Amino acid sequence: MTMIGIKKKLLNYYEDILQVINDKDSFQQNSLAMLKALENNGLSDFEEKQWLGYAAHIYAAYAAVKIYKETMDETLDFSREEVDQVLNFYSEHIDIPNIKSMGIYACARQLEIEDPMRCYELTKMAFTVDRDLAKNLGIEYRYEGRATEENLTEICPFCGSGKNHHIPHYCSPQITYLKKNELLPPAKLWMKCDKCENLFTYNFPVSDAVLINGSYAKKEKEVLGTQFLLSFYSSIFNQFKMLTKGTDYLEIGVGTGEMLAVAQEFGYQVEAVEICKEDCERISSVLDVNISWCNIMDYETDKQYDVIVMGDVLEHVTEPLHVLKKVKRMLKKDGILWISTPNYNSAYARMQKFSHCMWHILTHYTYVSYESLKNILDNLDMQIIRYDISSRYIGSMEVFVKHMEDAG
């Protein structure tokens, strides 16, 4: 489509918008004059200046009402060439910060899958031009810059490969989920390592991981609320009983405390490690359990356990391979390690593509598939002996793991 065709298309959008704000007559007069000038081989310098001044204000409505809305509805039919042309107009000819940033961001959203790295860079640019861009979209979030200018992951957290092995996979918009959380960037860029096939977030603020992973326990006096039916855990604990006779139990990351409570009901001698101080204190108090407040990598013990549970933890940690190595050392020779984590190759993920909820969860830093997790565990001389689709989280898997020499 030519630039004239692009402008005609945009003017059709303007007409829809201006009908809403009851300015149709003014629009018709101006748009007819513009189109006539375009058809007569362009505008004079004065006319071009007038057109740009007029269009700049209309573009604000266009970007907010049309590009953004149609992007959300997945109905926008711009080609890559059209996106580039509209982006060029905003970035080169518009000087009003809130209008310029809106246009750049709307164009960025068209590139989430096709060109994730450019989507990320354009999003960063848009929020640098106007740090209050989210507020124009009705979201209480201000971009402070730190979240995307620092904490870039250039070494794969699983295999240690360098950035020449990292392929941009998907750029997830985050502002609709942020809720004033200025620690996080307005978009999350997922990278895929071509050596180990695992995924990680390029621009995750790892230095603030403790704050980001926040509080999971509901704040109710003297009690803990439940997130799932506790009966969901029966089959898991019955498997533990079948696979190992011991009762020394360690839970890494206690969440809402419900799995820890079920472990007590099944007769285990429970201990736990939790990085969030608030969850640690509340759950420890209610359940009367020894919970160590620390990162698992800082947890010091000579004890080994019959059952170690990592329920929805692996996707949050910044050193997943080191965590798994440490957990292996703490597991008895005939013990069971249970891991629940999203599977980026799950049936749900295959069916829902990038609309799958896992791509937009703020606190997640890494993702594995069953195949890539198996490779990691195999290299650690550990073996998956049972695989289940999670009944709690869409697209998550649950695996039971043993030391390789004991897996038979």
Coordinates of C-alpha atoms in Angstrom, one line a residue:
M1 CA 0.0 0.0 0.0
T2 CA 1.3 3.5 -0.9
M3 CA 1.7 6.3 1.6
I4 CA -1.4 7.9 0.0
G5 CA -3.3 4.6 0.6
I6 CA -2.1 4.6 4.2
K7 CA -3.3 8.1 4.8
K8 CA -6.6 7.4 3.2
K9 CA -7.0 4.4 5.5
L10 CA -6.1 6.5 8.5
L11 CA -8.6 9.2 7.5
N12 CA -11.3 6.6 7.4
Y13 CA -10.4 5.8 11.0
Y14 CA -10.5 9.5 11.8
E15 CA -14.1 9.7 10.5
D16 CA -15.2 7.0 12.9
I17 CA -13.6 8.8 15.8
L18 CA -14.8 12.2 15.0
Q19 CA -18.4 10.9 14.6
V20 CA -18.2 9.9 18.2
I21 CA -17.1 13.4 19.3
N22 CA -19.7 15.1 17.1
D23 CA -17.3 16.9 14.8
K24 CA -18.2 15.2 11.5
D25 CA -18.7 18.4 9.5
S26 CA -15.2 19.8 10.5
F27 CA -13.7 16.4 9.6
Q28 CA -15.3 16.2 6.2
Q29 CA -14.1 19.7 5.3
N30 CA -10.6 19.1 6.3
S31 CA -10.2 15.5 5.1
L32 CA -11.6 16.4 1.6
A33 CA -9.1 19.2 1.4
M34 CA -6.3 16.9 2.4
L35 CA -7.2 14.2 0.0
K36 CA -7.5 16.6 -2.8
A37 CA -4.0 18.0 -2.1
L38 CA -2.6 14.5 -1.9
E39 CA -4.2 13.5 -5.2
N40 CA -2.7 16.6 -6.8
N41 CA 0.8 15.4 -6.1
G42 CA 1.3 16.4 -2.5
L43 CA 1.0 19.3 -0.1
S44 CA 2.8 22.6 0.0
D45 CA 5.1 23.2 3.0
F46 CA 2.4 25.3 4.6
E47 CA -0.3 22.8 3.9
E48 CA 1.9 20.0 5.2
K49 CA 2.5 21.8 8.4
Q50 CA -1.3 22.4 8.8
W51 CA -2.0 18.7 8.0
L52 CA 0.5 17.5 10.5
G53 CA -0.8 19.8 13.2
Y54 CA -4.3 18.6 12.6
A55 CA -3.3 14.9 12.3
A56 CA -1.3 15.0 15.5
H57 CA -4.3 15.5 17.6
I58 CA -6.4 13.1 15.7
Y59 CA -3.6 10.5 16.0
A60 CA -4.0 10.6 19.7
A61 CA -7.5 9.4 19.4
Y62 CA -6.6 7.0 16.6
A63 CA -3.9 5.3 18.6
A64 CA -5.9 5.1 21.8
V65 CA -9.2 4.1 20.2
K66 CA -8.3 2.2 17.1
I67 CA -4.8 0.7 17.1
Y68 CA -4.7 -0.2 20.8
K69 CA -8.3 -1.4 20.9
E70 CA -8.0 -3.4 17.7
T71 CA -4.7 -4.9 18.8
M72 CA -6.4 -6.1 22.0
D73 CA -9.3 -7.5 20.0
E74 CA -6.8 -9.1 17.5
T75 CA -8.7 -7.5 14.6
L76 CA -6.1 -5.0 13.3
D77 CA -5.1 -5.8 9.7
F78 CA -2.0 -3.7 9.3
S79 CA 0.8 -5.3 7.3
R80 CA 4.4 -5.1 8.5
E81 CA 5.0 -2.3 5.9
E82 CA 2.0 -0.4 7.2
V83 CA 3.2 -0.7 10.8
D84 CA 6.6 0.7 9.7
Q85 CA 5.0 3.6 7.9
V86 CA 2.7 4.5 10.8
L87 CA 5.7 4.1 13.2
N88 CA 7.8 6.4 11.0
F89 CA 5.1 9.1 11.1
Y90 CA 4.9 9.0 14.9
S91 CA 8.6 8.8 15.6
E92 CA 9.7 11.4 13.0
H93 CA 6.9 13.9 12.8
I94 CA 5.1 14.0 16.1
D95 CA 6.7 16.0 19.0
I96 CA 3.9 15.9 21.5
P97 CA 5.1 13.3 24.0
N98 CA 1.9 11.6 25.0
I99 CA 0.8 11.3 21.4
K100 CA 4.2 10.2 20.1
S101 CA 4.5 7.5 22.9
M102 CA 1.0 6.2 22.3
G103 CA 1.7 5.8 18.6
I104 CA 5.0 4.0 19.1
Y105 CA 3.6 1.7 21.7
A106 CA 0.6 0.8 19.6
C107 CA 2.9 -0.1 16.7
A108 CA 5.1 -2.1 19.1
R109 CA 2.2 -4.2 20.1
Q110 CA 1.8 -5.4 16.5
L111 CA 5.3 -7.0 16.6
E112 CA 5.0 -9.1 19.8
I113 CA 5.4 -12.4 17.8
E114 CA 6.8 -11.3 14.5
D115 CA 9.7 -9.3 15.9
P116 CA 9.9 -9.7 19.7
M117 CA 13.1 -7.8 20.2
R118 CA 11.9 -4.8 18.2
C119 CA 8.7 -4.9 20.1
Y120 CA 10.6 -4.7 23.4
E121 CA 12.9 -1.9 22.2
L122 CA 9.9 0.1 20.9
T123 CA 8.0 -0.4 24.1
K124 CA 11.0 0.9 26.0
M125 CA 11.2 3.9 23.7
A126 CA 7.5 4.7 24.1
F127 CA 7.7 4.6 27.9
T128 CA 10.9 6.7 27.8
V129 CA 9.2 9.4 25.7
D130 CA 6.3 9.5 28.1
R131 CA 6.8 7.7 31.5
D132 CA 3.1 8.1 32.3
L133 CA 2.0 6.4 29.1
A134 CA 0.1 3.7 31.1
K135 CA -2.0 6.3 32.8
N136 CA -3.3 7.4 29.4
L137 CA -4.6 3.8 29.1
G138 CA -6.2 4.0 32.5
I139 CA -3.5 2.0 34.3
E140 CA -1.8 3.4 37.5
Y141 CA 1.8 2.7 36.5
R142 CA 4.7 5.0 35.9
Y143 CA 7.8 3.8 34.1
E144 CA 11.0 4.8 36.0
G145 CA 13.4 3.3 33.5
R146 CA 15.4 1.2 35.9
A147 CA 13.4 -1.9 35.2
T148 CA 14.5 -2.2 31.6
E149 CA 17.8 -0.3 31.6
E150 CA 19.3 -2.7 34.2
N151 CA 19.1 -6.4 35.0
L152 CA 19.4 -7.7 31.4
T153 CA 20.0 -11.5 31.3
E154 CA 22.8 -12.2 28.8
I155 CA 23.8 -15.7 30.1
C156 CA 21.3 -18.5 29.9
P157 CA 20.4 -19.4 33.6
F158 CA 20.2 -23.1 32.7
C159 CA 23.2 -23.9 30.5
G160 CA 25.3 -20.7 30.8
S161 CA 25.4 -20.1 27.0
G162 CA 26.1 -16.6 25.7
K163 CA 23.7 -14.3 23.9
N164 CA 24.7 -15.6 20.4
H165 CA 22.6 -18.7 21.4
H166 CA 19.6 -16.7 22.5
I167 CA 16.6 -16.2 20.1
P168 CA 13.9 -13.7 20.9
H169 CA 10.7 -15.8 21.3
Y170 CA 7.9 -13.6 22.4
C171 CA 7.4 -10.1 23.9
S172 CA 4.6 -10.1 26.4
P173 CA 2.9 -6.8 27.3
Q174 CA 2.7 -6.4 31.1
I175 CA 1.1 -3.0 31.9
T176 CA -2.4 -4.4 32.3
Y177 CA -1.1 -6.6 35.0
L178 CA 1.3 -4.3 36.8
K179 CA -1.0 -2.5 39.4
K180 CA 1.5 0.2 40.3
N181 CA 4.4 -2.2 40.5
E182 CA 7.2 0.0 39.2
L183 CA 9.8 -2.6 39.9
L184 CA 8.7 -4.4 36.7
P185 CA 9.1 -3.2 33.1
P186 CA 6.1 -2.5 30.8
A187 CA 6.9 -5.5 28.6
K188 CA 8.7 -8.8 29.2
L189 CA 10.9 -10.2 26.5
W190 CA 11.1 -14.0 26.5
M191 CA 14.3 -15.5 25.0
K192 CA 14.8 -19.1 23.9
C193 CA 18.2 -20.8 24.3
D194 CA 19.0 -22.9 21.2
K195 CA 21.5 -25.0 23.2
C196 CA 19.3 -26.2 26.0
E197 CA 15.8 -25.3 24.6
N198 CA 14.8 -23.5 27.8
L199 CA 13.2 -20.1 28.0
F200 CA 14.1 -17.1 30.2
T201 CA 13.2 -13.5 30.6
Y202 CA 15.7 -11.1 29.0
N203 CA 14.7 -8.0 31.1
F204 CA 13.7 -9.4 34.5
P205 CA 14.8 -7.3 37.5
V206 CA 16.5 -10.2 39.3
S207 CA 17.9 -7.9 41.9
D208 CA 14.4 -7.3 43.2
A209 CA 13.2 -10.9 42.9
V210 CA 12.3 -11.2 46.6
L211 CA 10.0 -8.1 46.4
I212 CA 8.5 -9.2 43.1
N213 CA 7.6 -12.7 44.4
G214 CA 5.6 -11.0 47.2
S215 CA 3.1 -12.5 49.5
Y216 CA 0.9 -15.4 48.5
A217 CA -0.9 -16.1 51.8
K218 CA -4.2 -14.3 52.3
K219 CA -4.3 -11.9 55.2
E220 CA -7.0 -13.4 57.4
K221 CA -6.7 -13.4 61.2
E222 CA -5.4 -16.6 62.8
V223 CA -6.3 -18.7 59.7
L224 CA -5.0 -19.5 56.2
G225 CA -7.2 -19.2 53.2
T226 CA -7.1 -22.0 50.5
Q227 CA -6.5 -21.5 46.9
F228 CA -7.5 -25.0 45.7
L229 CA -9.5 -27.9 47.1
L230 CA -7.2 -29.7 49.4
S231 CA -8.4 -33.0 48.0
F232 CA -6.4 -32.1 44.9
Y233 CA -3.3 -33.1 46.8
S234 CA -4.5 -36.6 47.9
S235 CA -3.2 -38.4 44.9
I236 CA 0.2 -36.6 45.1
F237 CA 0.7 -37.6 48.8
N238 CA -0.5 -41.2 48.1
Q239 CA 2.2 -41.4 45.4
F240 CA 4.8 -40.2 48.0
K241 CA 3.7 -43.0 50.3
M242 CA 4.0 -45.6 47.6
L243 CA 7.4 -44.4 46.4
T244 CA 9.2 -43.9 49.7
K245 CA 8.6 -45.0 53.3
G246 CA 10.4 -42.1 55.0
T247 CA 8.6 -39.1 56.5
D248 CA 11.2 -36.3 56.6
Y249 CA 9.7 -33.6 54.4
L250 CA 11.1 -30.3 53.0
E251 CA 8.9 -27.8 51.1
I252 CA 10.7 -25.1 49.1
G253 CA 8.4 -22.1 48.7
V254 CA 5.3 -22.5 50.8
G255 CA 2.8 -20.5 48.7
T256 CA -0.5 -20.3 50.6
G257 CA 0.6 -23.0 53.1
E258 CA -2.0 -25.5 51.9
M259 CA 0.3 -28.2 50.7
L260 CA 2.3 -28.0 53.9
A261 CA -0.9 -28.5 55.9
V262 CA -1.8 -31.5 53.8
A263 CA 1.7 -32.9 54.5
Q264 CA 1.1 -32.6 58.2
E265 CA -2.3 -34.4 57.8
F266 CA -0.5 -37.3 56.0
G267 CA 1.9 -37.7 58.9
Y268 CA 5.1 -36.1 57.6
Q269 CA 7.7 -34.4 59.7
V270 CA 7.6 -31.1 57.9
E271 CA 10.2 -28.3 57.4
A272 CA 10.1 -25.5 54.9
V273 CA 12.1 -22.7 53.2
E274 CA 10.4 -19.5 52.1
I275 CA 11.8 -16.4 50.6
C276 CA 8.9 -14.1 51.5
K277 CA 9.2 -12.9 55.1
E278 CA 5.4 -12.2 55.5
D279 CA 4.4 -15.6 54.2
C280 CA 7.1 -17.3 56.3
E281 CA 5.9 -15.7 59.5
R282 CA 2.1 -16.1 59.0
I283 CA 2.2 -19.7 57.8
S284 CA 4.8 -20.7 60.4
S285 CA 2.6 -19.3 63.2
V286 CA -0.7 -20.8 62.0
L287 CA 0.7 -24.3 61.2
D288 CA 3.3 -24.4 64.0
V289 CA 6.0 -25.3 61.4
N290 CA 9.7 -24.6 61.3
I291 CA 10.0 -22.4 58.2
S292 CA 13.4 -20.9 57.4
W293 CA 13.2 -17.4 55.9
C294 CA 15.8 -17.4 53.2
N295 CA 16.6 -18.1 49.5
I296 CA 17.0 -21.8 49.0
M297 CA 20.6 -21.2 47.9
D298 CA 21.3 -19.7 51.3
Y299 CA 19.6 -22.6 53.2
E300 CA 22.3 -24.4 55.2
T301 CA 21.7 -28.0 56.5
D302 CA 23.4 -31.3 56.6
K303 CA 20.1 -33.1 56.7
Q304 CA 18.7 -35.2 53.9
Y305 CA 15.0 -35.6 53.2
D306 CA 12.7 -38.4 52.1
V307 CA 10.4 -36.0 50.2
I308 CA 11.3 -32.6 48.8
V309 CA 8.6 -30.5 47.2
M310 CA 9.2 -27.6 44.8
G311 CA 5.6 -26.6 44.0
D312 CA 5.6 -23.8 41.4
V313 CA 9.1 -22.6 42.4
L314 CA 11.4 -23.4 39.5
E315 CA 9.9 -20.7 37.2
H316 CA 10.6 -18.0 39.9
V317 CA 14.3 -18.7 40.7
T318 CA 17.2 -16.9 39.0
E319 CA 19.6 -19.9 39.3
P320 CA 17.5 -22.9 38.4
L321 CA 20.3 -25.3 37.7
H322 CA 22.2 -24.5 40.9
V323 CA 18.9 -24.9 42.8
L324 CA 18.3 -28.3 41.3
K325 CA 21.9 -29.4 42.1
K326 CA 21.5 -28.3 45.7
V327 CA 18.2 -30.0 46.1
K328 CA 19.7 -33.2 44.7
R329 CA 22.3 -33.1 47.5
M330 CA 19.5 -32.8 50.1
L331 CA 17.5 -35.7 48.8
K332 CA 18.0 -39.2 50.3
K333 CA 19.2 -41.9 47.9
D334 CA 15.7 -43.4 47.9
G335 CA 13.9 -40.1 48.3
I336 CA 11.4 -38.4 46.0
L337 CA 11.6 -34.9 44.5
W338 CA 8.3 -33.4 43.3
I339 CA 8.3 -30.5 40.9
S340 CA 5.4 -28.5 39.7
T341 CA 6.1 -25.9 37.0
P342 CA 4.6 -24.6 33.7
N343 CA 5.4 -26.6 30.6
Y344 CA 5.8 -24.3 27.6
N345 CA 5.1 -27.4 25.3
S346 CA 1.9 -28.5 27.2
A347 CA -1.3 -29.3 25.5
Y348 CA -2.8 -26.0 26.7
A349 CA 0.2 -24.0 25.4
R350 CA 0.0 -25.8 22.0
M351 CA -3.7 -25.0 21.8
Q352 CA -3.7 -21.4 23.1
K353 CA -0.4 -20.2 21.6
F354 CA 0.7 -16.8 23.1
S355 CA -2.7 -16.1 24.6
H356 CA -1.8 -18.7 27.2
C357 CA -1.8 -17.2 30.6
M358 CA 1.8 -18.3 31.5
W359 CA 3.3 -15.8 29.1
H360 CA 1.9 -12.9 31.0
I361 CA 2.6 -13.8 34.7
L362 CA 4.7 -11.1 36.1
T363 CA 6.8 -13.1 38.6
H364 CA 8.0 -15.8 36.2
Y365 CA 11.6 -15.7 35.1
T366 CA 12.2 -19.1 33.4
Y367 CA 10.2 -21.9 31.6
V368 CA 11.0 -25.5 30.7
S369 CA 9.3 -28.1 28.7
Y370 CA 9.0 -31.7 29.8
E371 CA 11.8 -32.6 27.3
S372 CA 14.2 -29.8 28.4
L373 CA 13.6 -30.5 32.1
K374 CA 14.2 -34.2 31.5
N375 CA 17.5 -33.4 29.9
I376 CA 18.5 -31.2 32.8
L377 CA 17.6 -33.9 35.3
D378 CA 19.3 -36.7 33.2
N379 CA 22.5 -34.6 33.3
L380 CA 22.2 -34.5 37.1
D381 CA 21.8 -38.3 37.2
M382 CA 18.1 -37.9 38.2
Q383 CA 15.2 -39.5 36.5
I384 CA 11.5 -38.6 36.1
I385 CA 9.5 -41.6 37.1
R386 CA 6.0 -40.1 36.7
Y387 CA 4.4 -37.3 34.8
D388 CA 1.1 -35.6 35.4
I389 CA -0.9 -32.7 34.0
S390 CA -1.5 -30.3 36.9
S391 CA -5.1 -30.2 38.2
R392 CA -4.3 -26.8 39.8
Y393 CA -2.7 -24.7 37.1
I394 CA -3.5 -24.5 33.4
G395 CA -0.5 -25.6 31.4
S396 CA 1.6 -26.8 34.3
M397 CA 3.2 -30.2 34.7
E398 CA 3.9 -32.3 37.9
V399 CA 6.8 -34.7 37.9
F400 CA 8.1 -37.2 40.4
V401 CA 11.9 -37.6 40.4
K402 CA 14.4 -40.0 41.9
H403 CA 18.1 -40.5 41.9
M404 CA 19.0 -42.3 38.7
E405 CA 20.5 -45.4 40.5
D406 CA 17.3 -45.8 42.6
A407 CA 14.8 -45.1 39.8
G408 CA 14.5 -48.7 38.7

